[in-house]
Amino acid sequence: MAGKETNGGPAFSPSLDEKTSLENRASNGTVAVPTITVSALAKKSTKNWTNIRRGYEFGGPVGVVAMMTLFPLLMYYLWICLEFYDGRIVYPTSVDDVKSFLLRMIGHVRQHATPTWYTFNLFSGFVAYQLGIALILPGYIQEGLPVPSLNYKTLKYNCNALACWYFTIATVVVLHTTHLFRITEIIDNFARIMSVAMIYGWGVSIATYVWAVSTGNAMRMSGNLPYDFFMGAALNPRLGSVDLKMWAEVRIPWMLLFWISVSGGVKQYETYGYITPNMAFMMLATGLYINACCKGEECIPQTWDMFHEKWGFMVIFWNFATYCYSIIYMATHDPSKYRFSTPTYVALYTTLLTAYYIFDTSMAQKSRFRMQMQGSYQYRWTFPQLPWGTLKNPKYIQTAHGNRLLISGWWAYLRKPNYTADWTMSLTWGLVIGAASPIPYFYSVFFICVLIHRCGRDFERCAAKYGDDWVEYCGIVKWRFIPYVY
Ligand code: NDP
């Protein structure tokens, strides 16, 4: 194992054939961290972890077929409970009731969720607009991590999400104020738009799969069609300068979610003459999230979704569907059903802002550290820049692989501080309507399952990749999500 170090001092093992260079960028406010390139030894050891996942995940073909069938049904079911049954979980009361229950469900979908040309054009226009501005607006060029499956080639990403985000805000304001498109149309047509989004999820998944397989861009395939379709075939499909996976991850779901909450807020204002603190909370929460994704877009190429996960149904479907149940409840129910006391509002807003701060700075700390390590970090001012986002003289473990594991900042306390903070935010998206309905808590329940499963997959991969160094890291940073608990 390579030598250990603290306080950012050099710690390369002479046995590694890494090129190292100490870049002192103190002049532009960054920290001096030795840069590395992946060594031949690291490449050899990486073969172990890139190939460890030969077995099926997610319950194999049966599990993924079940998920692909049940997820769309679940989305309809939750929406029906929210909109037509006052947010209660409804079910057949007897075996005899099953048939009429199913007919009632189908009736709601047929009557209120069947796509129309208007909603199809609306959603398509939004997607085309996002793709168009992503193709033409200038952005910050960020180099991704070396991709093992591309023989350690690094890809360049045109990070123009922030420009596109500001551009979209300006466009929506113009459309709404000139009455060319009223923003409340989103809430009024929510279920039909959700159906169109699901059709897009399926359509894009099929098109990407066929393209990848027919052009030789498929990788890490199991040979089982449903399973490969679910997991995806291509890693980084691109359209011109746009990396489709990165584009779809941010520009569709989080952008849409924000506009759904604004739509709900405007709807409330037009109905009651004011916006409830609860709806304002969701506008703030979704606004913070999309803004974080855009302002820190250059950090996204460093995430697991980008360098490991393929662009298949699993990722695509959730990119075209969103977590907006508390907004739908508030937009369709009287505010008296979810009114809180002032201290409760203060607690709710404080929890959100604290969790956001930890989410934002923990992601920034690790991503900037990794970019510094790779030698690709450049200071980029975006709004807001929060204190402690960049660590000075961070401590790390030098691994024999060549990479370094950060053990400073939030990463000194937890192995997944970003997951804990992200999940806490998701919980507040349910807490915002209190006990009025259990359905808005679905996102946090679903999300904790995703995060625990993802954490397990990630740690298994890291253990194979870093070997004894990972064991040592886990000894230093003992807790995953919550100190002294888990
Ligand atoms: P991480 O940001 O935790 O990245 C994991 C990778 O980071 C590891 O594979 C490892 O890569 C590297 N790493 C782990 N620990 C360290 C360390 N101490 N120092 C340096 N590198 C380290 O996870 P994700 O990419 O999964 O998630 C990114 C964000 O996206 C999270 O905040 C998550 O909550 C969010 N997310 C949101 C979802 C949603 O639907 N809302 C869904 C999924 C994620 P390497 O092998 O290169 O060292």
XYZ file of C-alpha atoms and ligand atoms in Angstrom:
534
model
C 0.000 0.000 0.000
C 1.164 3.519 -0.697
C 2.234 5.774 2.134
C -0.285 7.582 4.266
C -0.331 11.311 4.650
C -2.150 14.072 6.372
C -2.675 17.738 5.558
C -2.368 17.307 1.836
C 1.322 16.465 1.818
C 2.671 14.368 -1.042
C 2.348 10.644 -0.431
C 3.028 8.788 -3.640
C 4.549 5.412 -3.494
C 7.691 5.327 -5.635
C 6.555 1.939 -6.883
C 3.769 3.532 -8.866
C 4.532 4.855 -12.323
C 2.335 7.888 -11.846
C 3.232 11.248 -13.182
C 2.919 13.682 -10.361
C 3.090 17.386 -10.414
C 2.465 19.819 -7.645
C 0.437 22.652 -9.033
C 0.329 25.647 -6.796
C -2.788 27.544 -7.748
C -2.922 29.686 -4.628
C -3.219 32.744 -6.832
C -6.751 31.813 -7.908
C -7.844 30.697 -4.490
C -7.494 26.952 -4.895
C -5.463 24.567 -2.834
C -2.267 22.893 -3.861
C -2.989 19.203 -4.409
C -0.646 16.910 -6.324
C -2.204 15.864 -9.613
C -2.046 12.288 -10.849
C -2.746 10.250 -13.911
C -3.909 6.650 -13.764
C -0.989 4.291 -13.667
C -0.535 1.036 -15.491
C -0.738 -0.669 -12.116
C -4.012 1.091 -11.361
C -5.381 0.069 -14.750
C -4.464 -3.524 -14.035
C -6.095 -3.453 -10.594
C -9.153 -1.753 -12.052
C -9.876 -4.835 -14.143
C -10.977 -6.468 -10.889
C -13.599 -3.890 -10.014
C -14.914 -3.167 -13.485
C -15.697 -6.841 -13.888
C -16.954 -7.696 -10.425
C -20.578 -7.234 -11.305
C -21.221 -10.301 -13.387
C -24.249 -11.287 -11.303
C -27.654 -9.760 -11.731
C -28.754 -6.778 -9.658
C -32.267 -5.531 -8.833
C -33.592 -9.093 -8.610
C -32.412 -10.035 -12.119
C -34.738 -10.278 -15.140
C -37.809 -11.006 -12.993
C -37.090 -8.085 -10.678
C -36.546 -5.574 -13.459
C -39.646 -6.679 -15.404
C -41.658 -6.246 -12.197
C -40.194 -2.767 -11.673
C -40.801 -1.693 -15.263
C -44.436 -2.811 -14.957
C -45.171 -1.617 -11.449
C -43.481 1.799 -11.413
C -45.830 3.380 -13.988
C -48.851 1.785 -12.271
C -47.643 3.055 -8.909
C -47.323 6.578 -10.255
C -50.924 6.514 -11.466
C -52.156 4.948 -8.240
C -50.490 7.561 -6.005
C -51.807 10.400 -8.142
C -55.365 8.975 -8.040
C -55.232 8.643 -4.223
C -54.033 12.226 -3.939
C -56.424 13.850 -6.312
C -59.638 11.826 -5.933
C -59.462 10.289 -2.441
C -58.193 13.215 -0.371
C -54.670 11.793 -0.231
C -55.766 8.538 1.432
C -54.357 5.135 0.470
C -57.334 3.334 -1.086
C -57.706 -0.364 -1.771
C -60.469 -2.907 -2.452
C -62.452 -3.634 0.701
C -63.246 -7.230 -0.282
C -62.462 -9.761 -2.990
C -65.775 -8.879 -4.636
C -64.725 -5.238 -4.701
C -61.496 -5.880 -6.666
C -63.095 -5.651 -10.092
C -65.004 -2.439 -9.441
C -61.956 -0.952 -7.703
C -59.791 -1.630 -10.774
C -62.473 -0.233 -13.061
C -62.619 2.950 -10.963
C -58.832 3.302 -11.202
C -58.852 2.769 -14.960
C -61.719 5.241 -15.260
C -59.709 7.972 -13.490
C -56.731 7.360 -15.787
C -58.874 7.342 -18.948
C -60.778 10.439 -18.002
C -58.004 12.592 -16.539
C -54.634 11.174 -17.589
C -55.015 10.271 -21.255
C -52.484 12.319 -23.224
C -53.913 14.910 -25.569
C -52.142 16.540 -28.505
C -51.924 19.693 -26.406
C -50.081 17.976 -23.534
C -47.949 15.968 -25.941
C -46.883 19.157 -27.718
C -46.344 20.931 -24.408
C -43.974 18.287 -23.071
C -42.274 17.813 -26.454
C -41.831 21.573 -26.771
C -40.225 21.690 -23.341
C -37.834 18.820 -24.174
C -36.981 20.292 -27.590
C -36.400 23.721 -26.053
C -34.090 22.298 -23.381
C -32.183 20.310 -25.969
C -31.965 23.284 -28.328
C -30.533 25.693 -25.781
C -28.195 22.982 -24.462
C -26.818 22.626 -28.003
C -26.258 26.310 -28.648
C -25.512 28.113 -25.396
C -21.873 28.393 -24.367
C -20.737 26.664 -21.189
C -17.864 25.823 -18.942
C -15.841 22.930 -20.364
C -15.146 20.225 -17.788
C -13.080 17.108 -18.288
C -14.674 13.918 -16.882
C -12.935 11.108 -15.015
C -10.923 8.544 -16.981
C -13.502 5.949 -18.100
C -12.154 2.379 -17.739
C -14.526 1.023 -20.401
C -13.232 3.643 -22.863
C -9.622 2.652 -22.235
C -9.208 5.513 -19.758
C -10.209 8.195 -22.191
C -11.633 11.298 -20.537
C -14.696 12.959 -22.041
C -15.279 16.689 -22.197
C -18.591 18.117 -20.943
C -20.056 21.454 -22.009
C -21.536 22.583 -18.684
C -24.090 25.180 -19.752
C -26.918 24.150 -17.394
C -26.708 27.427 -15.476
C -27.064 29.540 -18.624
C -29.946 27.295 -19.742
C -31.595 27.601 -16.319
C -31.480 31.425 -16.395
C -32.588 31.395 -20.026
C -35.551 29.161 -19.167
C -36.617 31.415 -16.269
C -36.602 34.443 -18.584
C -38.564 32.557 -21.253
C -41.224 31.306 -18.806
C -41.667 34.802 -17.316
C -42.202 36.243 -20.816
C -44.591 33.442 -21.824
C -46.626 33.755 -18.621
C -46.876 37.532 -18.452
C -47.780 37.834 -22.136
C -50.379 35.056 -21.686
C -48.812 33.063 -24.512
C -48.521 30.215 -22.034
C -49.953 30.413 -18.513
C -47.755 28.552 -16.037
C -50.865 27.173 -14.245
C -51.445 24.993 -17.319
C -48.870 22.580 -15.862
C -50.859 21.890 -12.674
C -54.171 21.897 -14.556
C -52.883 19.215 -16.955
C -50.585 17.425 -14.539
C -51.812 13.844 -15.016
C -51.855 14.063 -18.818
C -48.342 15.515 -18.803
C -47.245 12.702 -16.466
C -48.558 10.166 -19.011
C -46.645 11.888 -21.813
C -43.515 11.893 -19.630
C -43.886 8.138 -19.113
C -44.303 7.573 -22.859
C -41.132 9.589 -23.364
C -39.381 7.486 -20.705
C -40.231 4.291 -22.584
C -39.603 5.768 -26.037
C -36.198 7.229 -25.216
C -35.165 3.995 -23.446
C -36.096 1.883 -26.480
C -34.471 4.260 -28.983
C -31.241 4.458 -26.964
C -31.087 0.708 -26.523
C -31.640 -0.011 -30.241
C -29.107 2.645 -31.217
C -26.452 1.319 -28.807
C -26.868 -2.312 -29.835
C -27.047 -1.628 -33.589
C -24.031 0.704 -33.646
C -21.722 -1.368 -31.437
C -21.921 1.109 -28.537
C -23.312 -1.436 -26.062
C -21.137 -2.437 -23.134
C -21.231 -4.622 -20.006
C -24.186 -6.593 -21.444
C -25.564 -9.686 -19.684
C -27.256 -11.167 -22.755
C -30.707 -11.038 -21.155
C -32.866 -8.565 -23.089
C -35.178 -7.219 -20.325
C -32.287 -6.940 -17.909
C -30.022 -5.162 -20.398
C -32.839 -2.862 -21.439
C -33.399 -1.906 -17.794
C -29.708 -1.405 -16.979
C -28.970 0.263 -20.321
C -26.557 -0.500 -23.125
C -24.633 2.730 -23.768
C -22.589 4.586 -21.163
C -22.247 8.084 -22.588
C -24.493 8.622 -25.645
C -24.070 12.067 -27.138
C -25.910 14.342 -29.530
C -23.412 16.870 -30.856
C -21.855 18.545 -27.843
C -24.603 17.339 -25.499
C -24.021 14.363 -23.230
C -27.585 13.023 -23.227
C -27.346 11.237 -19.896
C -26.071 14.303 -18.057
C -28.503 16.558 -19.891
C -31.510 14.384 -19.085
C -30.502 13.927 -15.461
C -30.801 17.638 -14.703
C -32.567 19.537 -17.453
C -35.805 17.497 -17.508
C -36.764 16.198 -14.027
C -35.429 18.900 -11.731
C -36.301 21.712 -14.112
C -39.851 20.330 -14.492
C -40.238 19.811 -10.772
C -39.431 23.444 -10.128
C -41.954 24.604 -12.715
C -44.604 22.272 -11.281
C -44.118 23.918 -7.880
C -44.213 27.431 -9.385
C -47.333 26.394 -11.257
C -48.874 25.217 -7.947
C -47.877 28.493 -6.268
C -49.416 30.639 -9.003
C -52.528 28.470 -8.933
C -52.862 29.030 -5.179
C -52.366 32.745 -5.621
C -55.050 32.920 -8.287
C -57.446 30.818 -6.171
C -56.898 32.217 -2.663
C -55.053 35.495 -3.237
C -51.934 34.271 -1.413
C -49.313 31.510 -1.519
C -49.138 29.269 1.570
C -45.780 29.010 3.390
C -45.964 25.279 2.540
C -46.143 25.871 -1.208
C -43.480 28.591 -0.910
C -41.368 25.969 0.871
C -41.660 23.599 -2.102
C -40.807 26.420 -4.518
C -37.717 27.174 -2.444
C -36.760 23.494 -2.039
C -37.097 22.609 -5.718
C -35.481 25.919 -6.721
C -32.478 25.217 -4.494
C -32.167 21.719 -5.948
C -32.262 22.659 -9.599
C -29.982 25.626 -8.934
C -27.498 23.337 -7.132
C -27.504 20.894 -10.056
C -26.884 23.746 -12.521
C -24.346 25.784 -10.598
C -22.297 22.698 -9.766
C -22.793 20.943 -13.090
C -19.059 20.595 -13.566
C -19.096 18.231 -10.536
C -21.631 15.862 -12.137
C -19.137 14.074 -14.429
C -17.465 12.865 -11.203
C -20.620 11.106 -9.964
C -21.451 7.412 -10.092
C -24.337 8.032 -12.500
C -21.974 9.519 -15.034
C -18.889 7.342 -14.878
C -20.545 3.994 -14.136
C -24.313 3.798 -14.658
C -25.427 3.193 -18.230
C -28.252 5.187 -19.804
C -31.055 2.621 -19.630
C -34.662 2.478 -18.493
C -33.664 2.644 -14.833
C -32.073 6.068 -15.222
C -34.165 7.374 -18.125
C -37.589 6.578 -16.700
C -36.900 8.447 -13.490
C -35.451 11.299 -15.509
C -38.823 11.799 -17.150
C -40.917 11.349 -14.039
C -40.758 13.489 -10.954
C -41.374 13.590 -7.220
C -44.062 16.197 -6.822
C -46.805 14.675 -4.728
C -46.900 17.287 -1.952
C -47.238 19.995 -4.611
C -50.151 18.187 -6.252
C -51.846 17.752 -2.870
C -51.458 21.427 -1.974
C -52.617 22.599 -5.396
C -55.802 20.532 -5.149
C -56.721 20.911 -1.454
C -57.769 23.705 0.853
C -54.826 25.253 2.802
C -56.626 24.617 6.117
C -55.734 20.931 5.706
C -52.011 21.548 6.080
C -51.599 24.742 8.107
C -48.829 24.785 10.749
C -47.818 26.996 13.672
C -45.030 29.547 13.158
C -42.424 27.528 15.174
C -43.191 24.485 12.990
C -42.583 26.526 9.852
C -39.328 27.843 11.339
C -38.235 24.263 12.142
C -39.159 23.057 8.655
C -37.356 25.840 6.818
C -34.319 25.529 9.127
C -34.108 21.780 8.489
C -34.286 22.306 4.736
C -31.654 25.046 4.681
C -29.290 23.115 6.976
C -29.642 19.931 4.915
C -29.154 21.926 1.730
C -25.999 23.518 3.121
C -24.516 20.095 3.966
C -25.609 18.657 0.603
C -24.123 21.528 -1.388
C -20.824 21.799 0.507
C -20.216 18.054 0.874
C -20.674 17.527 -2.873
C -18.448 20.544 -3.574
C -15.758 19.368 -1.135
C -15.415 15.926 -2.695
C -15.811 16.960 -6.317
C -13.333 19.830 -6.056
C -10.889 17.626 -4.197
C -11.146 15.014 -6.950
C -10.759 17.629 -9.672
C -7.732 19.065 -7.914
C -6.334 15.549 -7.725
C -6.956 15.113 -11.425
C -5.508 18.542 -12.179
C -8.697 19.738 -13.839
C -9.987 22.096 -11.143
C -10.562 25.732 -11.994
C -12.336 28.180 -9.766
C -15.794 28.953 -11.158
C -18.002 31.550 -9.515
C -21.657 30.707 -9.501
C -24.435 31.726 -7.116
C -24.445 30.917 -4.232
C -20.917 29.919 -3.196
C -21.210 28.627 0.353
C -18.423 28.677 2.957
C -16.452 25.404 3.372
C -17.214 24.235 -0.184
C -13.484 24.062 -0.949
C -11.228 22.499 1.673
C -7.860 23.972 2.453
C -5.122 21.351 2.865
C -7.555 18.435 2.943
C -6.503 15.176 4.601
C -6.704 12.056 2.508
C -5.654 8.440 2.261
C -3.310 7.691 -0.588
C -4.380 4.381 -2.105
C -2.205 1.924 -3.969
C -4.609 2.323 -6.883
C -3.437 5.920 -7.236
C -6.675 7.692 -6.259
C -7.027 9.477 -2.953
C -9.847 9.154 -0.475
C -10.853 12.368 1.239
C -11.062 12.240 5.042
C -11.562 15.955 5.739
C -14.597 18.231 5.870
C -17.930 16.425 6.056
C -16.101 13.352 4.745
C -14.260 13.028 8.062
C -17.552 12.129 9.791
C -19.482 10.076 7.262
C -18.798 8.022 4.154
C -21.972 9.399 2.532
C -22.705 12.838 4.032
C -24.218 13.883 0.695
C -26.741 11.029 0.794
C -27.801 11.890 4.369
C -28.345 15.539 3.487
C -30.106 14.726 0.216
C -32.420 12.275 1.969
C -33.218 14.779 4.744
C -34.339 17.236 2.073
C -36.541 14.561 0.513
C -38.141 13.949 3.936
C -39.011 17.633 4.312
C -40.855 17.417 0.964
C -43.322 15.095 2.768
C -43.243 16.868 6.136
C -44.386 20.024 4.369
C -47.981 18.772 4.455
C -47.701 17.155 7.895
C -50.174 14.326 8.473
C -52.612 15.406 5.753
C -51.593 12.508 3.501
C -48.966 9.731 3.606
C -48.396 9.869 -0.152
C -45.884 12.752 -0.300
C -43.660 10.642 1.977
C -43.351 8.145 -0.854
C -40.380 10.027 -2.300
C -38.328 9.795 0.913
C -39.182 6.085 1.378
C -38.362 5.289 -2.240
C -35.233 7.432 -2.074
C -33.825 5.805 1.080
C -34.185 2.405 -0.640
C -32.385 3.776 -3.710
C -29.609 5.290 -1.584
C -29.048 2.198 0.610
C -28.966 -0.033 -2.448
C -26.703 2.349 -4.340
C -24.430 2.733 -1.308
C -24.082 -1.068 -1.102
C -23.213 -1.322 -4.805
C -20.789 1.579 -4.555
C -18.983 0.288 -1.457
C -18.712 -3.192 -2.948
C -17.093 -1.682 -6.022
C -14.793 0.529 -3.916
C -13.778 -2.447 -1.735
C -12.758 -4.397 -4.839
C -11.039 -1.377 -6.334
C -9.109 -0.153 -3.279
C -8.634 -3.409 -1.311
C -6.804 -2.877 1.991
C -6.927 0.899 1.534
C -10.716 0.762 1.562
C -10.632 -1.301 4.773
C -8.393 1.324 6.324
C -10.646 4.127 5.086
C -13.707 2.433 6.623
C -11.757 2.146 9.899
C -11.090 5.897 9.889
C -14.524 6.998 8.662
C -16.693 4.448 10.441
C -20.214 5.609 9.712
C -22.116 5.627 6.438
C -25.178 7.852 6.912
C -25.586 8.752 10.595
C -22.771 8.970 13.159
C -22.906 6.195 15.787
C -26.062 4.719 14.208
C -25.416 3.461 10.676
P -20.999 9.910 -4.388
O -21.015 11.371 -4.698
O -20.865 9.545 -2.949
O -19.820 9.248 -5.249
C -19.363 7.935 -5.032
C -17.945 7.797 -5.583
O -17.108 8.796 -5.026
C -17.297 6.481 -5.194
O -17.623 5.474 -6.126
C -15.838 6.813 -5.233
O -15.412 6.825 -6.612
C -15.800 8.245 -4.760
N -15.576 8.393 -3.340
C -16.267 7.830 -2.316
N -15.788 8.254 -1.141
C -14.764 9.100 -1.431
C -13.872 9.866 -0.641
N -13.935 9.855 0.686
N -12.949 10.638 -1.270
C -12.874 10.684 -2.617
N -13.685 9.967 -3.416
C -14.630 9.197 -2.829
O -22.305 9.225 -4.862
P -23.232 9.376 -6.130
O -22.424 9.714 -7.317
O -24.072 8.142 -6.123
O -24.246 10.586 -5.756
C -24.022 11.960 -6.034
C -25.213 12.760 -5.517
O -26.374 12.491 -6.302
C -25.585 12.438 -4.071
O -25.747 13.621 -3.333
C -26.896 11.717 -4.171
O -27.714 11.956 -3.045
C -27.483 12.309 -5.450
N -28.464 11.397 -6.056
C -29.751 11.860 -6.200
C -30.732 11.039 -6.729
C -32.141 11.545 -6.827
O -32.950 10.924 -7.515
N -32.483 12.614 -6.124
C -30.420 9.672 -7.203
C -29.059 9.289 -6.971
C -28.114 10.132 -6.445
P -13.937 6.364 -7.096
O -14.050 4.910 -7.366
O -13.681 7.148 -8.336
O -12.997 6.689 -5.982
